[in-house]
Coordinates of C-alpha atoms in Angstrom, one line a residue:
G19 CA -18.5 44.9 -84.2
V20 CA -16.6 48.1 -83.3
S21 CA -13.3 46.5 -84.2
M22 CA -14.2 46.9 -87.9
N23 CA -14.2 50.6 -87.5
I24 CA -11.2 52.8 -88.4
N25 CA -9.4 54.4 -85.5
F26 CA -11.3 57.6 -85.0
T27 CA -9.3 58.6 -81.9
K28 CA -6.0 59.5 -83.6
F29 CA -6.0 62.6 -85.7
V30 CA -3.5 64.5 -87.8
P31 CA -3.6 68.3 -88.6
I32 CA -4.4 68.9 -92.3
S33 CA -1.3 71.3 -92.2
E34 CA 0.9 68.1 -92.1
F35 CA 0.0 67.6 -95.8
V36 CA 1.3 71.0 -96.9
P37 CA 5.0 70.0 -97.2
Y38 CA 4.0 67.4 -99.8
I39 CA 2.4 70.0 -101.9
R40 CA 5.4 72.4 -101.5
T41 CA 7.7 69.6 -102.7
A42 CA 6.0 70.0 -106.1
I43 CA 4.9 73.7 -106.0
D44 CA 7.5 75.6 -104.1
G45 CA 6.3 78.8 -102.4
I46 CA 2.6 78.1 -102.5
D47 CA 0.7 80.1 -99.9
E48 CA -0.2 77.8 -96.9
D49 CA -3.8 78.9 -96.8
M50 CA -4.3 78.2 -100.5
A51 CA -2.6 74.8 -100.1
L52 CA -4.9 74.0 -97.2
V53 CA -8.0 74.7 -99.2
Y54 CA -6.9 72.4 -102.0
I55 CA -5.8 69.7 -99.6
T56 CA -9.1 69.8 -97.8
N57 CA -10.9 69.5 -101.2
A58 CA -8.7 66.6 -102.1
I59 CA -9.3 64.8 -98.8
I60 CA -13.1 65.2 -99.2
E61 CA -12.9 64.0 -102.8
F62 CA -10.8 61.0 -101.8
C63 CA -13.0 60.0 -98.9
K64 CA -16.1 60.3 -101.0
D65 CA -14.6 58.3 -103.9
S66 CA -12.9 55.6 -101.9
R67 CA -15.4 55.2 -98.9
I68 CA -12.2 54.6 -96.9
L69 CA -13.6 56.1 -93.7
K70 CA -16.3 53.6 -92.8
Y71 CA -18.2 53.7 -89.6
T72 CA -20.7 51.1 -88.4
Q73 CA -23.3 51.9 -85.7
C74 CA -26.0 49.8 -84.2
I75 CA -29.4 51.5 -83.9
E76 CA -32.1 50.2 -81.6
M77 CA -35.3 50.6 -83.5
Q78 CA -38.2 52.0 -81.6
P79 CA -41.8 51.3 -82.7
C80 CA -43.2 54.3 -84.7
V81 CA -39.9 56.3 -84.5
D82 CA -38.8 57.1 -88.0
S83 CA -35.7 59.2 -87.5
Y84 CA -32.5 58.4 -85.6
I85 CA -29.4 60.5 -84.9
L86 CA -26.3 58.9 -86.2
D87 CA -23.6 59.5 -83.7
V88 CA -20.6 59.7 -86.1
P89 CA -17.2 60.2 -84.6
F90 CA -15.9 62.5 -87.3
G91 CA -17.1 64.8 -90.1
R92 CA -20.4 64.0 -91.8
V93 CA -22.1 61.1 -93.6
S94 CA -21.2 60.9 -97.2
E95 CA -23.4 57.8 -98.0
V96 CA -25.0 54.7 -96.6
I97 CA -23.0 51.6 -97.5
S98 CA -25.1 48.9 -95.9
V99 CA -28.0 48.2 -93.6
T100 CA -28.3 44.9 -91.9
A101 CA -31.0 43.9 -89.4
Q102 CA -29.9 41.8 -86.5
T103 CA -32.0 38.8 -85.6
L104 CA -31.0 36.3 -83.0
G105 CA -27.4 37.4 -83.1
C106 CA -27.0 36.6 -86.9
Y107 CA -26.9 39.3 -89.5
A108 CA -29.5 39.0 -92.2
R109 CA -29.8 41.8 -94.7
D110 CA -33.3 43.2 -94.3
V111 CA -34.1 44.6 -97.7
S112 CA -37.5 45.9 -96.6
I113 CA -35.9 48.4 -94.2
A114 CA -32.7 49.0 -96.3
N115 CA -34.7 50.2 -99.3
S116 CA -36.5 52.8 -97.3
I117 CA -33.6 54.3 -95.4
Y118 CA -32.0 57.6 -96.3
V119 CA -29.6 59.8 -94.5
D120 CA -29.7 63.6 -94.4
G121 CA -26.8 65.2 -92.6
N122 CA -26.3 62.9 -89.6
V123 CA -29.9 61.9 -89.3
L124 CA -31.2 58.5 -90.5
Y125 CA -34.8 58.5 -91.8
I126 CA -36.9 55.5 -92.4
D127 CA -39.9 55.6 -94.8
D128 CA -42.6 53.0 -94.5
M129 CA -41.7 52.1 -90.9
P130 CA -42.8 48.5 -90.3
T131 CA -45.3 48.8 -87.5
T132 CA -45.9 45.1 -86.9
G133 CA -43.6 42.4 -85.8
A134 CA -40.7 42.5 -83.4
M135 CA -38.5 45.6 -83.7
Q136 CA -35.0 44.8 -84.7
D137 CA -31.6 46.3 -84.1
V138 CA -30.2 47.6 -87.3
N139 CA -26.5 47.9 -88.1
I140 CA -25.8 50.7 -90.4
T141 CA -22.5 51.3 -92.1
V142 CA -21.8 54.7 -93.6
S143 CA -18.8 56.4 -95.2
L144 CA -17.7 59.6 -93.7
V145 CA -16.1 62.7 -95.2
P146 CA -14.5 65.7 -93.3
R147 CA -16.4 68.9 -93.0
R148 CA -15.0 71.9 -95.0
D149 CA -13.9 73.5 -91.8
S150 CA -12.1 70.5 -90.4
T151 CA -8.6 71.2 -89.2
D152 CA -7.7 67.6 -88.4
V153 CA -8.4 64.3 -90.1
P154 CA -8.2 60.7 -89.0
E155 CA -4.5 59.6 -89.0
V156 CA -5.1 56.8 -91.5
L157 CA -5.5 59.4 -94.2
Y158 CA -2.1 60.7 -93.5
E159 CA -0.3 57.5 -92.7
D160 CA -1.7 55.4 -95.6
W161 CA -3.0 57.9 -98.2
V162 CA -0.9 61.1 -98.0
M163 CA 0.2 60.6 -101.7
A164 CA -3.4 60.0 -102.9
V165 CA -4.4 63.3 -101.3
T166 CA -1.3 65.0 -102.6
H167 CA -1.9 63.9 -106.2
A168 CA -5.6 64.9 -106.1
A169 CA -4.7 68.4 -104.8
L170 CA -1.9 68.8 -107.3
A171 CA -4.2 67.7 -110.2
S172 CA -6.4 70.7 -109.3
L173 CA -3.6 73.2 -108.5
Y174 CA -1.8 72.6 -111.8
L175 CA -5.0 73.6 -113.7
L176 CA -5.1 77.1 -112.3
T177 CA -4.5 79.2 -115.4
D178 CA -3.5 82.3 -113.5
A179 CA -1.0 80.5 -111.3
K180 CA 2.7 80.7 -112.2
W181 CA 2.8 76.9 -111.8
Y182 CA 0.0 76.3 -114.4
N183 CA 0.9 73.0 -116.1
P184 CA -1.9 70.9 -117.7
N185 CA 0.5 68.0 -118.4
A186 CA 1.5 67.8 -114.7
A187 CA -2.3 68.0 -113.8
Q188 CA -3.0 65.0 -116.1
T189 CA -0.1 63.0 -114.6
N190 CA -1.2 63.7 -111.0
S191 CA -4.8 62.9 -111.9
A192 CA -3.7 59.5 -113.3
L193 CA -1.6 58.8 -110.2
Y194 CA -4.5 59.8 -108.0
R195 CA -6.8 57.3 -109.8
Q196 CA -4.2 54.5 -109.3
F197 CA -4.2 55.2 -105.5
L198 CA -8.0 55.5 -105.6
S199 CA -8.4 52.0 -107.1
K200 CA -6.1 50.6 -104.4
A201 CA -8.1 52.4 -101.7
R202 CA -11.4 51.1 -103.1
I203 CA -10.1 47.5 -103.0
K204 CA -8.9 48.0 -99.4
S205 CA -12.2 49.6 -98.4
I206 CA -14.2 46.6 -99.8
T207 CA -12.0 43.9 -98.3
A208 CA -11.5 45.7 -94.9
H209 CA -15.1 44.8 -93.9
K210 CA -15.3 41.2 -95.1
P211 CA -15.1 38.6 -92.4
L212 CA -11.7 36.9 -92.4
Q213 CA -11.7 33.8 -94.6
P214 CA -9.9 30.9 -93.1
K215 CA -6.7 30.3 -95.0
L216 CA -6.5 27.0 -96.8
Q217 CA -3.6 24.9 -95.6
P218 CA -1.5 23.2 -98.3
R219 CA -2.0 19.4 -98.1
H220 CA 1.7 18.6 -98.5
R221 CA 4.4 20.7 -97.1
S222 CA 7.5 20.6 -99.2
R223 CA 10.3 19.2 -97.2
R224 CA 13.6 20.9 -97.6

């Protein structure tokens, strides 16, 4: 269902992240900051798979490539492929094992030629392109500090820079990894169906 997808209609300019870098490294050139922020966003999206997108593809007999109509950036990796039969989702390993994505095109090796064609739901994780100027709002609203720590971890390692500081780089790298593990958990749980909450048998009376 589309409701699973991140909101890809609201975007924030990458320049909004710059003040967070400047809090740590005063006077950094904006263009330089933007390059490192973009790198950090790509790294974070790749590592966390936070930008998930699910698309339903109607399989056609003998057609072995399909354009993925992604709403943002480019495909980083395929997360899951489920074939839809009779409205239930059943993982179809035969197809899943033979699917690969190159750019935004989905290719299927060993296309099954017999049997009813199925609709396939494919979930991918997305990353921004290098020339993106805007990114989905969730990256700014929820993960601005993850991106900031990742960017600072690289910036502090620039030996020619006046702010060169390997200790600060290490600290920011560790902080980034903490945010990353939170993001990975969120990314995994975000796409599980909601489990009914178990009600306690006895409500304590107060």
